[in-house]
Amino acid sequence: MMKLSVLACAAAAYAANSLSVLQFENFGFDGSYTPVAALNNPDSDQCSCEAGKPVTFSGPSAPLNGEVSVHFRGPLILHNFAFYTSDNFAKDDSSSSDWTKVSSYDGTSAKNATFLTTAGKDSKCLGKALTYAGSDGISKADEPTVLGQNTLIKSNQEYVIFSSTKCGDSGVDGDCGVYRKGIPAYHGFSNAIKMFLFEFEMPTDNDGSSDSVPNFNMPAIWLLNAQIPRTSQYQTNATYVNCSCWRSGCGEFDIFEVMNSTDSGKLVSTIHDYQQTDDIESGRVIDGYIDRKTSGRMLGGVYFDEKSNAVVFMHDKITFNDTIKAADVNKWVKDSGKVATSDLSQAPGKDQSTKKGAAASLDVSGSKVAAVVAAMVAWFL
């Protein structure tokens, strides 16, 4: 009986961080970032970038209460994507207004959604430029092209979705700020109160290894301040930090991301800005994860409400209707299962809590039980 009791405790401890909802409270603060003011000779070896005057921000979800782009890294198959806005949604508030679909992709068609990828010119300062993505998501196209149905992108391959509203001229005072010459420049998805829903697969990549492929078997879905990819998402080194507003804190939100190839079954959520931290590289990550299914589809999303909550969730009953009732979204989250919460108004280390939702249960099936049993057998021996 003693061994069984210890085994049960070990199983519970193992499952404690396996969650269905990752929730940030008090997301958003008063701050500033420095946008790009100039991209000088970007295609030459003498390229350089200039930072502009600080741009201030405030309010719920700031600095990501402005326009964002939606990014995908393989191994991944995207089946459905939708972007929604609401006038006054708040978590668990029965008087909240419903959600209205603004953009979508359903595997065969796209509405107000433009697929881009980094298949353009390479630059010493800026890396590769954005182009239209082909139906495979990664090759260059000459015009907007819908991602092909059931398209699989492999490890370290990426594409990004913007809206279908084109930017005006590049410039400090332009509607999209300064952006790289020659790229298809589009607006991102705006609104402080917003929701993104996804239906996707993240199968295991068996073609290669972490020694030969960067980010091997580390799929991800994340949001960036839309200015970042229009200038430079991946600078070649720290010398070119002014080629993007990322380092100055304009904002990144990792929704579902495998952070480490040795923990490829765990999807975590991280915010990269300077709210209660000086470490933008590490960001603010919730102490918990959502299980990555390597076979079959996953349904999940994230919403940002008017009360400064950012809630990442998985639920197998998610729909992609033109209008979604506020009560349905709250029910999806409530019924999802165990919840981990990070209060961003507090310093890291003092901000975490975990509780069970209505449908929470201990997952000790299959390989998890085997792992716990093996550990306990070794301990008793």
mmCIF file of C-alpha atoms in Angstrom:
data_model
loop_
_atom_site.group_PDB
_atom_site.id
_atom_site.type_symbol
_atom_site.label_atom_id
_atom_site.label_comp_id
_atom_site.label_asym_id
_atom_site.label_seq_id
_atom_site.Cartn_x
_atom_site.Cartn_y
_atom_site.Cartn_z
ATOM 1 C CA MET A 1 0.000 0.000 0.000
ATOM 2 C CA MET A 2 2.854 2.352 0.773
ATOM 3 C CA LYS A 3 4.318 1.814 -2.685
ATOM 4 C CA LEU A 4 0.940 2.444 -4.328
ATOM 5 C CA SER A 5 0.481 5.647 -2.327
ATOM 6 C CA VAL A 6 3.898 6.924 -3.301
ATOM 7 C CA LEU A 7 3.210 5.961 -6.919
ATOM 8 C CA ALA A 8 -0.049 7.910 -6.868
ATOM 9 C CA CYS A 9 1.733 10.963 -5.469
ATOM 10 C CA ALA A 10 4.437 10.683 -8.103
ATOM 11 C CA ALA A 11 1.841 10.412 -10.866
ATOM 12 C CA ALA A 12 0.028 13.467 -9.547
ATOM 13 C CA ALA A 13 3.263 15.432 -9.381
ATOM 14 C CA TYR A 14 4.121 14.430 -12.940
ATOM 15 C CA ALA A 15 0.756 15.598 -14.256
ATOM 16 C CA ALA A 16 0.624 18.777 -12.179
ATOM 17 C CA ASN A 17 2.015 20.989 -14.925
ATOM 18 C CA SER A 18 0.057 19.411 -17.786
ATOM 19 C CA LEU A 19 -2.704 21.949 -18.379
ATOM 20 C CA SER A 20 -5.468 23.026 -20.737
ATOM 21 C CA VAL A 21 -5.540 26.769 -19.989
ATOM 22 C CA LEU A 22 -2.585 29.151 -19.611
ATOM 23 C CA GLN A 23 -3.761 32.519 -18.347
ATOM 24 C CA PHE A 24 -1.901 35.811 -17.934
ATOM 25 C CA GLU A 25 -3.557 38.358 -15.647
ATOM 26 C CA ASN A 26 -2.815 42.100 -15.686
ATOM 27 C CA PHE A 27 -1.205 41.900 -19.125
ATOM 28 C CA GLY A 28 -0.400 45.383 -20.372
ATOM 29 C CA PHE A 29 1.558 48.300 -18.946
ATOM 30 C CA ASP A 30 2.633 51.874 -19.624
ATOM 31 C CA GLY A 31 5.877 51.953 -21.562
ATOM 32 C CA SER A 32 7.568 52.750 -24.844
ATOM 33 C CA TYR A 33 9.578 51.169 -27.647
ATOM 34 C CA THR A 34 11.743 52.544 -30.447
ATOM 35 C CA PRO A 35 10.510 51.891 -33.997
ATOM 36 C CA VAL A 36 12.810 51.689 -37.006
ATOM 37 C CA ALA A 37 13.401 55.124 -38.547
ATOM 38 C CA ALA A 38 15.615 54.166 -41.498
ATOM 39 C CA LEU A 39 16.952 51.104 -43.329
ATOM 40 C CA ASN A 40 20.165 52.264 -44.996
ATOM 41 C CA ASN A 41 21.575 50.349 -47.982
ATOM 42 C CA PRO A 42 19.925 47.097 -46.833
ATOM 43 C CA ASP A 43 21.249 45.058 -49.774
ATOM 44 C CA SER A 44 24.896 46.080 -49.385
ATOM 45 C CA ASP A 45 27.660 45.055 -46.987
ATOM 46 C CA GLN A 46 27.564 48.606 -45.590
ATOM 47 C CA CYS A 47 23.933 48.325 -44.496
ATOM 48 C CA SER A 48 22.765 49.907 -41.260
ATOM 49 C CA CYS A 49 19.568 50.807 -39.440
ATOM 50 C CA GLU A 50 18.462 53.801 -37.382
ATOM 51 C CA ALA A 51 16.111 53.801 -34.413
ATOM 52 C CA GLY A 52 13.385 56.418 -34.245
ATOM 53 C CA LYS A 53 11.871 58.417 -31.424
ATOM 54 C CA PRO A 54 10.230 56.367 -28.652
ATOM 55 C CA VAL A 55 6.588 55.415 -29.177
ATOM 56 C CA THR A 56 4.545 55.231 -25.977
ATOM 57 C CA PHE A 57 1.858 52.656 -25.253
ATOM 58 C CA SER A 58 -0.597 51.870 -22.466
ATOM 59 C CA GLY A 59 -3.744 49.923 -21.686
ATOM 60 C CA PRO A 60 -4.835 46.281 -21.619
ATOM 61 C CA SER A 61 -2.474 43.972 -23.556
ATOM 62 C CA ALA A 62 -0.054 46.819 -24.339
ATOM 63 C CA PRO A 63 2.195 46.800 -26.287
ATOM 64 C CA LEU A 64 0.288 44.126 -28.244
ATOM 65 C CA ASN A 65 -2.960 46.109 -28.277
ATOM 66 C CA GLY A 66 -1.983 47.362 -31.728
ATOM 67 C CA GLU A 67 -1.468 45.425 -34.959
ATOM 68 C CA VAL A 68 0.005 41.925 -34.807
ATOM 69 C CA SER A 69 1.038 39.319 -37.364
ATOM 70 C CA VAL A 70 0.444 35.578 -36.853
ATOM 71 C CA HIS A 71 3.402 33.221 -37.330
ATOM 72 C CA PHE A 72 3.666 29.462 -37.825
ATOM 73 C CA ARG A 73 6.705 27.163 -37.599
ATOM 74 C CA GLY A 74 6.805 23.502 -38.529
ATOM 75 C CA PRO A 75 6.328 20.661 -38.251
ATOM 76 C CA LEU A 76 2.763 21.931 -38.599
ATOM 77 C CA ILE A 77 -0.404 21.573 -40.676
ATOM 78 C CA LEU A 78 -2.917 24.424 -40.431
ATOM 79 C CA HIS A 79 -6.540 23.447 -41.086
ATOM 80 C CA ASN A 80 -8.438 26.476 -39.765
ATOM 81 C CA PHE A 81 -7.531 29.989 -38.670
ATOM 82 C CA ALA A 82 -9.828 32.811 -37.595
ATOM 83 C CA PHE A 83 -9.419 36.274 -36.121
ATOM 84 C CA TYR A 84 -12.261 37.828 -34.093
ATOM 85 C CA THR A 85 -12.935 41.131 -32.375
ATOM 86 C CA SER A 86 -15.400 42.148 -29.671
ATOM 87 C CA ASP A 87 -16.587 45.495 -28.346
ATOM 88 C CA ASN A 88 -16.402 44.711 -24.637
ATOM 89 C CA PHE A 89 -15.547 41.101 -23.846
ATOM 90 C CA ALA A 90 -14.329 40.271 -20.330
ATOM 91 C CA LYS A 91 -13.511 36.874 -18.871
ATOM 92 C CA ASP A 92 -16.464 35.281 -17.029
ATOM 93 C CA ASP A 93 -18.650 38.373 -17.597
ATOM 94 C CA SER A 94 -22.137 37.350 -18.744
ATOM 95 C CA SER A 95 -22.824 40.855 -20.076
ATOM 96 C CA SER A 96 -19.920 40.722 -22.555
ATOM 97 C CA SER A 97 -20.589 41.313 -26.227
ATOM 98 C CA ASP A 98 -20.170 38.505 -28.749
ATOM 99 C CA TRP A 99 -17.211 37.915 -31.057
ATOM 100 C CA THR A 100 -17.302 38.806 -34.775
ATOM 101 C CA LYS A 101 -15.082 37.084 -37.336
ATOM 102 C CA VAL A 102 -12.858 39.488 -39.277
ATOM 103 C CA SER A 103 -10.401 37.140 -41.013
ATOM 104 C CA SER A 104 -10.262 33.429 -41.736
ATOM 105 C CA TYR A 105 -8.691 30.479 -43.560
ATOM 106 C CA ASP A 106 -10.448 27.108 -43.825
ATOM 107 C CA GLY A 107 -8.066 24.971 -45.867
ATOM 108 C CA THR A 108 -9.476 25.953 -49.255
ATOM 109 C CA SER A 109 -10.153 29.692 -49.101
ATOM 110 C CA ALA A 110 -9.043 32.778 -47.201
ATOM 111 C CA LYS A 111 -10.903 35.930 -46.177
ATOM 112 C CA ASN A 112 -8.903 39.033 -45.253
ATOM 113 C CA ALA A 113 -5.833 36.822 -44.758
ATOM 114 C CA THR A 114 -2.576 37.095 -46.730
ATOM 115 C CA PHE A 115 0.109 34.413 -46.532
ATOM 116 C CA LEU A 116 3.716 35.631 -46.635
ATOM 117 C CA THR A 117 7.061 33.920 -46.097
ATOM 118 C CA THR A 118 10.753 34.865 -45.997
ATOM 119 C CA ALA A 119 11.754 33.743 -49.494
ATOM 120 C CA GLY A 120 13.055 37.122 -50.679
ATOM 121 C CA LYS A 121 16.435 38.833 -50.891
ATOM 122 C CA ASP A 122 18.955 38.092 -48.179
ATOM 123 C CA SER A 123 20.569 41.005 -46.367
ATOM 124 C CA LYS A 124 23.565 41.184 -44.073
ATOM 125 C CA CYS A 125 21.542 43.414 -41.732
ATOM 126 C CA LEU A 126 17.977 42.236 -42.144
ATOM 127 C CA GLY A 127 18.062 38.574 -43.112
ATOM 128 C CA LYS A 128 15.636 37.385 -45.787
ATOM 129 C CA ALA A 129 12.826 39.624 -47.001
ATOM 130 C CA LEU A 130 9.119 38.827 -46.982
ATOM 131 C CA THR A 131 7.461 37.633 -50.186
ATOM 132 C CA TYR A 132 4.075 36.214 -51.034
ATOM 133 C CA ALA A 133 4.003 32.541 -50.037
ATOM 134 C CA GLY A 134 3.161 29.834 -52.533
ATOM 135 C CA SER A 135 0.543 27.190 -51.818
ATOM 136 C CA ASP A 136 3.250 25.192 -50.006
ATOM 137 C CA GLY A 137 3.685 28.042 -47.511
ATOM 138 C CA ILE A 138 7.440 28.440 -48.029
ATOM 139 C CA SER A 139 8.190 29.129 -51.712
ATOM 140 C CA LYS A 140 7.997 32.563 -53.348
ATOM 141 C CA ALA A 141 4.833 33.530 -55.223
ATOM 142 C CA ASP A 142 4.179 36.563 -57.417
ATOM 143 C CA GLU A 143 0.729 37.289 -56.004
ATOM 144 C CA PRO A 144 -1.418 36.467 -52.959
ATOM 145 C CA THR A 145 -1.872 32.684 -52.844
ATOM 146 C CA VAL A 146 -3.996 30.580 -50.513
ATOM 147 C CA LEU A 147 -2.151 27.965 -48.484
ATOM 148 C CA GLY A 148 -2.871 24.527 -49.922
ATOM 149 C CA GLN A 149 -5.165 22.176 -48.057
ATOM 150 C CA ASN A 150 -3.378 19.859 -45.590
ATOM 151 C CA THR A 151 -0.033 21.543 -46.303
ATOM 152 C CA LEU A 152 2.739 20.314 -44.015
ATOM 153 C CA ILE A 153 5.671 22.594 -43.296
ATOM 154 C CA LYS A 154 8.728 20.895 -41.837
ATOM 155 C CA SER A 155 10.987 21.838 -38.947
ATOM 156 C CA ASN A 156 12.281 25.429 -39.060
ATOM 157 C CA GLN A 157 10.065 26.318 -42.028
ATOM 158 C CA GLU A 158 7.778 29.292 -41.421
ATOM 159 C CA TYR A 159 5.012 31.400 -42.891
ATOM 160 C CA VAL A 160 3.046 34.337 -41.540
ATOM 161 C CA ILE A 161 -0.509 35.624 -41.952
ATOM 162 C CA PHE A 162 -1.296 39.325 -42.296
ATOM 163 C CA SER A 163 -4.605 40.972 -43.159
ATOM 164 C CA SER A 164 -5.448 41.799 -46.788
ATOM 165 C CA THR A 165 -5.209 45.567 -46.258
ATOM 166 C CA LYS A 166 -2.120 46.944 -47.985
ATOM 167 C CA CYS A 167 0.156 49.444 -46.272
ATOM 168 C CA GLY A 168 0.655 52.940 -47.581
ATOM 169 C CA ASP A 169 4.110 54.263 -48.381
ATOM 170 C CA SER A 170 6.973 53.369 -46.071
ATOM 171 C CA GLY A 171 7.915 56.166 -43.687
ATOM 172 C CA VAL A 172 8.172 57.167 -40.052
ATOM 173 C CA ASP A 173 4.755 58.824 -40.237
ATOM 174 C CA GLY A 174 3.204 56.192 -42.507
ATOM 175 C CA ASP A 175 0.324 53.927 -41.518
ATOM 176 C CA CYS A 176 2.728 50.961 -41.223
ATOM 177 C CA GLY A 177 5.857 52.880 -40.278
ATOM 178 C CA VAL A 178 9.141 52.146 -42.034
ATOM 179 C CA TYR A 179 9.290 48.835 -43.880
ATOM 180 C CA ARG A 180 11.666 47.065 -46.221
ATOM 181 C CA LYS A 181 11.648 48.188 -49.857
ATOM 182 C CA GLY A 182 10.135 45.741 -52.321
ATOM 183 C CA ILE A 183 8.198 43.560 -49.880
ATOM 184 C CA PRO A 184 4.431 42.974 -50.052
ATOM 185 C CA ALA A 185 3.576 45.174 -47.059
ATOM 186 C CA TYR A 186 0.254 44.534 -45.319
ATOM 187 C CA HIS A 187 -1.411 45.625 -42.119
ATOM 188 C CA GLY A 188 -1.627 43.174 -39.247
ATOM 189 C CA PHE A 189 -4.646 42.317 -37.115
ATOM 190 C CA SER A 190 -5.668 45.161 -34.842
ATOM 191 C CA ASN A 191 -7.955 45.743 -31.871
ATOM 192 C CA ALA A 192 -7.167 45.661 -28.182
ATOM 193 C CA ILE A 193 -9.936 43.081 -27.592
ATOM 194 C CA LYS A 194 -9.180 40.236 -29.968
ATOM 195 C CA MET A 195 -9.226 36.469 -30.317
ATOM 196 C CA PHE A 196 -7.387 34.007 -32.551
ATOM 197 C CA LEU A 197 -8.620 30.440 -33.075
ATOM 198 C CA PHE A 198 -6.720 27.580 -34.700
ATOM 199 C CA GLU A 199 -7.250 24.005 -35.842
ATOM 200 C CA PHE A 200 -3.892 22.403 -36.526
ATOM 201 C CA GLU A 201 -1.607 19.398 -36.341
ATOM 202 C CA MET A 202 1.933 19.221 -34.986
ATOM 203 C CA PRO A 203 3.206 15.819 -36.150
ATOM 204 C CA THR A 204 6.618 14.485 -35.168
ATOM 205 C CA ASP A 205 9.367 15.301 -37.665
ATOM 206 C CA ASN A 206 11.512 12.214 -38.238
ATOM 207 C CA ASP A 207 13.492 13.670 -41.146
ATOM 208 C CA GLY A 208 16.666 15.066 -39.591
ATOM 209 C CA SER A 209 17.932 15.936 -36.127
ATOM 210 C CA SER A 210 18.641 18.905 -33.884
ATOM 211 C CA ASP A 211 22.299 18.643 -34.964
ATOM 212 C CA SER A 212 21.458 19.328 -38.608
ATOM 213 C CA VAL A 213 18.234 21.385 -38.501
ATOM 214 C CA PRO A 214 17.679 24.488 -36.318
ATOM 215 C CA ASN A 215 14.485 24.310 -34.243
ATOM 216 C CA PHE A 216 14.163 20.640 -35.160
ATOM 217 C CA ASN A 217 10.770 19.188 -34.195
ATOM 218 C CA MET A 218 9.903 22.432 -32.376
ATOM 219 C CA PRO A 219 6.612 23.704 -33.861
ATOM 220 C CA ALA A 220 5.118 27.013 -32.789
ATOM 221 C CA ILE A 221 2.290 29.505 -33.307
ATOM 222 C CA TRP A 222 2.952 33.054 -32.132
ATOM 223 C CA LEU A 223 2.138 36.753 -32.528
ATOM 224 C CA LEU A 224 4.507 39.617 -33.268
ATOM 225 C CA ASN A 225 4.082 43.354 -33.400
ATOM 226 C CA ALA A 226 3.408 43.590 -37.148
ATOM 227 C CA GLN A 227 6.251 46.072 -37.644
ATOM 228 C CA ILE A 228 8.848 43.399 -36.851
ATOM 229 C CA PRO A 229 8.538 41.086 -39.887
ATOM 230 C CA ARG A 230 8.104 44.059 -42.235
ATOM 231 C CA THR A 231 11.656 45.167 -41.347
ATOM 232 C CA SER A 232 13.639 42.260 -39.892
ATOM 233 C CA GLN A 233 12.427 39.292 -37.886
ATOM 234 C CA TYR A 234 15.803 37.604 -37.526
ATOM 235 C CA GLN A 235 18.808 39.920 -37.436
ATOM 236 C CA THR A 236 22.110 38.219 -38.202
ATOM 237 C CA ASN A 237 23.799 39.609 -35.064
ATOM 238 C CA ALA A 238 23.409 42.153 -32.262
ATOM 239 C CA THR A 239 25.073 44.871 -34.349
ATOM 240 C CA TYR A 240 21.805 45.295 -36.233
ATOM 241 C CA VAL A 241 19.482 45.546 -33.236
ATOM 242 C CA ASN A 242 17.997 48.806 -34.576
ATOM 243 C CA CYS A 243 16.693 46.965 -37.649
ATOM 244 C CA SER A 244 13.685 45.829 -35.627
ATOM 245 C CA CYS A 245 11.651 47.179 -32.728
ATOM 246 C CA TRP A 246 11.706 43.753 -31.006
ATOM 247 C CA ARG A 247 14.647 44.390 -28.678
ATOM 248 C CA SER A 248 13.153 47.693 -27.517
ATOM 249 C CA GLY A 249 10.001 45.847 -26.424
ATOM 250 C CA CYS A 250 7.333 46.331 -29.093
ATOM 251 C CA GLY A 251 5.954 42.896 -28.305
ATOM 252 C CA GLU A 252 5.794 39.157 -28.945
ATOM 253 C CA PHE A 253 3.295 36.605 -27.627
ATOM 254 C CA ASP A 254 4.099 32.912 -28.034
ATOM 255 C CA ILE A 255 0.763 31.076 -27.978
ATOM 256 C CA PHE A 256 1.737 27.437 -28.527
ATOM 257 C CA GLU A 257 5.484 26.829 -28.701
ATOM 258 C CA VAL A 258 7.844 23.913 -28.169
ATOM 259 C CA MET A 259 10.788 25.579 -26.448
ATOM 260 C CA ASN A 260 13.223 22.680 -26.277
ATOM 261 C CA SER A 261 13.775 19.659 -28.511
ATOM 262 C CA THR A 262 14.192 17.480 -25.415
ATOM 263 C CA ASP A 263 10.681 18.525 -24.275
ATOM 264 C CA SER A 264 9.037 18.342 -27.684
ATOM 265 C CA GLY A 265 5.718 17.189 -26.217
ATOM 266 C CA LYS A 266 5.156 20.422 -24.277
ATOM 267 C CA LEU A 267 3.558 23.591 -25.664
ATOM 268 C CA VAL A 268 4.249 26.672 -23.564
ATOM 269 C CA SER A 269 3.135 30.307 -23.674
ATOM 270 C CA THR A 270 5.524 33.236 -23.246
ATOM 271 C CA ILE A 271 5.282 37.030 -23.430
ATOM 272 C CA HIS A 272 8.375 38.914 -24.595
ATOM 273 C CA ASP A 273 8.320 42.535 -23.448
ATOM 274 C CA TYR A 274 9.534 44.503 -20.426
ATOM 275 C CA GLN A 275 6.566 44.185 -18.087
ATOM 276 C CA GLN A 276 8.070 43.459 -14.643
ATOM 277 C CA THR A 277 11.269 42.079 -16.196
ATOM 278 C CA ASP A 278 14.523 43.234 -17.786
ATOM 279 C CA ASP A 279 15.050 39.896 -19.538
ATOM 280 C CA ILE A 280 13.177 40.179 -22.823
ATOM 281 C CA GLU A 281 14.917 37.104 -24.233
ATOM 282 C CA SER A 282 13.447 34.806 -21.567
ATOM 283 C CA GLY A 283 10.239 36.809 -21.259
ATOM 284 C CA ARG A 284 7.411 35.886 -18.884
ATOM 285 C CA VAL A 285 6.480 32.217 -19.176
ATOM 286 C CA ILE A 286 3.769 30.374 -17.262
ATOM 287 C CA ASP A 287 4.987 27.469 -15.143
ATOM 288 C CA GLY A 288 3.071 24.809 -17.018
ATOM 289 C CA TYR A 289 2.371 23.481 -20.474
ATOM 290 C CA ILE A 290 -0.280 22.104 -22.797
ATOM 291 C CA ASP A 291 0.302 18.623 -24.188
ATOM 292 C CA ARG A 292 1.278 18.523 -27.847
ATOM 293 C CA LYS A 293 -0.574 15.832 -29.768
ATOM 294 C CA THR A 294 1.642 14.332 -32.457
ATOM 295 C CA SER A 295 -1.229 12.507 -34.155
ATOM 296 C CA GLY A 296 -4.622 14.008 -34.881
ATOM 297 C CA ARG A 297 -5.868 17.575 -34.802
ATOM 298 C CA MET A 298 -5.767 20.117 -32.004
ATOM 299 C CA LEU A 299 -8.237 22.964 -31.456
ATOM 300 C CA GLY A 300 -7.144 25.986 -29.475
ATOM 301 C CA GLY A 301 -6.791 29.718 -29.314
ATOM 302 C CA VAL A 302 -6.031 32.844 -27.349
ATOM 303 C CA TYR A 303 -8.091 35.882 -26.431
ATOM 304 C CA PHE A 304 -7.181 39.294 -25.025
ATOM 305 C CA ASP A 305 -10.000 40.928 -23.063
ATOM 306 C CA GLU A 306 -10.774 44.413 -21.758
ATOM 307 C CA LYS A 307 -9.707 43.474 -18.217
ATOM 308 C CA SER A 308 -6.081 42.763 -19.204
ATOM 309 C CA ASN A 309 -6.467 38.981 -19.323
ATOM 310 C CA ALA A 310 -4.669 36.999 -22.020
ATOM 311 C CA VAL A 311 -6.012 33.442 -22.030
ATOM 312 C CA VAL A 312 -4.557 30.536 -24.031
ATOM 313 C CA PHE A 313 -6.780 27.462 -24.172
ATOM 314 C CA MET A 314 -7.451 24.108 -25.827
ATOM 315 C CA HIS A 315 -10.949 22.689 -26.310
ATOM 316 C CA ASP A 316 -12.244 20.071 -28.751
ATOM 317 C CA LYS A 317 -15.613 21.819 -29.254
ATOM 318 C CA ILE A 318 -14.257 25.088 -30.680
ATOM 319 C CA THR A 319 -16.168 26.365 -33.712
ATOM 320 C CA PHE A 320 -15.254 28.911 -36.387
ATOM 321 C CA ASN A 321 -18.661 30.529 -36.883
ATOM 322 C CA ASP A 322 -19.026 34.083 -38.193
ATOM 323 C CA THR A 323 -20.308 35.090 -34.756
ATOM 324 C CA ILE A 324 -19.389 33.350 -31.511
ATOM 325 C CA LYS A 325 -21.324 34.030 -28.343
ATOM 326 C CA ALA A 326 -19.354 35.371 -25.405
ATOM 327 C CA ALA A 327 -20.913 32.671 -23.233
ATOM 328 C CA ASP A 328 -19.538 29.963 -25.535
ATOM 329 C CA VAL A 329 -15.976 31.263 -25.275
ATOM 330 C CA ASN A 330 -16.223 31.444 -21.496
ATOM 331 C CA LYS A 331 -17.636 27.911 -21.433
ATOM 332 C CA TRP A 332 -14.801 26.580 -23.616
ATOM 333 C CA VAL A 333 -12.265 27.929 -21.156
ATOM 334 C CA LYS A 334 -14.209 26.872 -18.060
ATOM 335 C CA ASP A 335 -14.668 23.317 -19.343
ATOM 336 C CA SER A 336 -11.141 22.911 -20.698
ATOM 337 C CA GLY A 337 -9.532 21.634 -17.520
ATOM 338 C CA LYS A 338 -6.670 22.610 -15.259
ATOM 339 C CA VAL A 339 -5.637 26.283 -15.354
ATOM 340 C CA ALA A 340 -2.286 27.933 -14.607
ATOM 341 C CA THR A 341 -2.253 31.678 -13.961
ATOM 342 C CA SER A 342 0.568 34.204 -14.020
ATOM 343 C CA ASP A 343 -0.042 37.678 -12.580
ATOM 344 C CA LEU A 344 2.109 40.028 -14.649
ATOM 345 C CA SER A 345 1.764 42.837 -12.115
ATOM 346 C CA GLN A 346 4.088 40.836 -9.858
ATOM 347 C CA ALA A 347 7.754 40.019 -10.283
ATOM 348 C CA PRO A 348 8.676 36.601 -11.721
ATOM 349 C CA GLY A 349 8.646 33.870 -9.086
ATOM 350 C CA LYS A 350 5.710 35.358 -7.186
ATOM 351 C CA ASP A 351 3.167 35.302 -9.982
ATOM 352 C CA GLN A 352 2.131 31.657 -10.446
ATOM 353 C CA SER A 353 -0.936 29.703 -9.383
ATOM 354 C CA THR A 354 -2.663 26.551 -10.581
ATOM 355 C CA LYS A 355 -6.235 25.370 -10.126
ATOM 356 C CA LYS A 356 -8.581 22.817 -11.616
ATOM 357 C CA GLY A 357 -11.365 23.734 -13.984
ATOM 358 C CA ALA A 358 -14.712 22.005 -14.231
ATOM 359 C CA ALA A 359 -13.364 19.221 -16.427
ATOM 360 C CA ALA A 360 -9.916 18.823 -14.878
ATOM 361 C CA SER A 361 -8.679 15.298 -14.292
ATOM 362 C CA LEU A 362 -5.425 13.539 -13.566
ATOM 363 C CA ASP A 363 -3.836 12.218 -16.751
ATOM 364 C CA VAL A 364 -1.854 9.110 -15.867
ATOM 365 C CA SER A 365 -2.383 7.089 -19.020
ATOM 366 C CA GLY A 366 -0.021 5.356 -21.396
ATOM 367 C CA SER A 367 3.566 6.549 -21.491
ATOM 368 C CA LYS A 368 3.084 8.862 -18.508
ATOM 369 C CA VAL A 369 2.224 5.960 -16.229
ATOM 370 C CA ALA A 370 5.141 4.017 -17.651
ATOM 371 C CA ALA A 371 7.527 6.872 -16.920
ATOM 372 C CA VAL A 372 6.272 7.216 -13.355
ATOM 373 C CA VAL A 373 6.385 3.460 -12.753
ATOM 374 C CA ALA A 374 9.936 3.258 -14.073
ATOM 375 C CA ALA A 375 11.032 6.095 -11.819
ATOM 376 C CA MET A 376 9.396 4.548 -8.763
ATOM 377 C CA VAL A 377 10.809 1.073 -9.443
ATOM 378 C CA ALA A 378 14.275 2.579 -9.682
ATOM 379 C CA TRP A 379 13.705 4.452 -6.406
ATOM 380 C CA PHE A 380 12.572 1.364 -4.501
ATOM 381 C CA LEU A 381 15.410 -0.748 -5.861
#
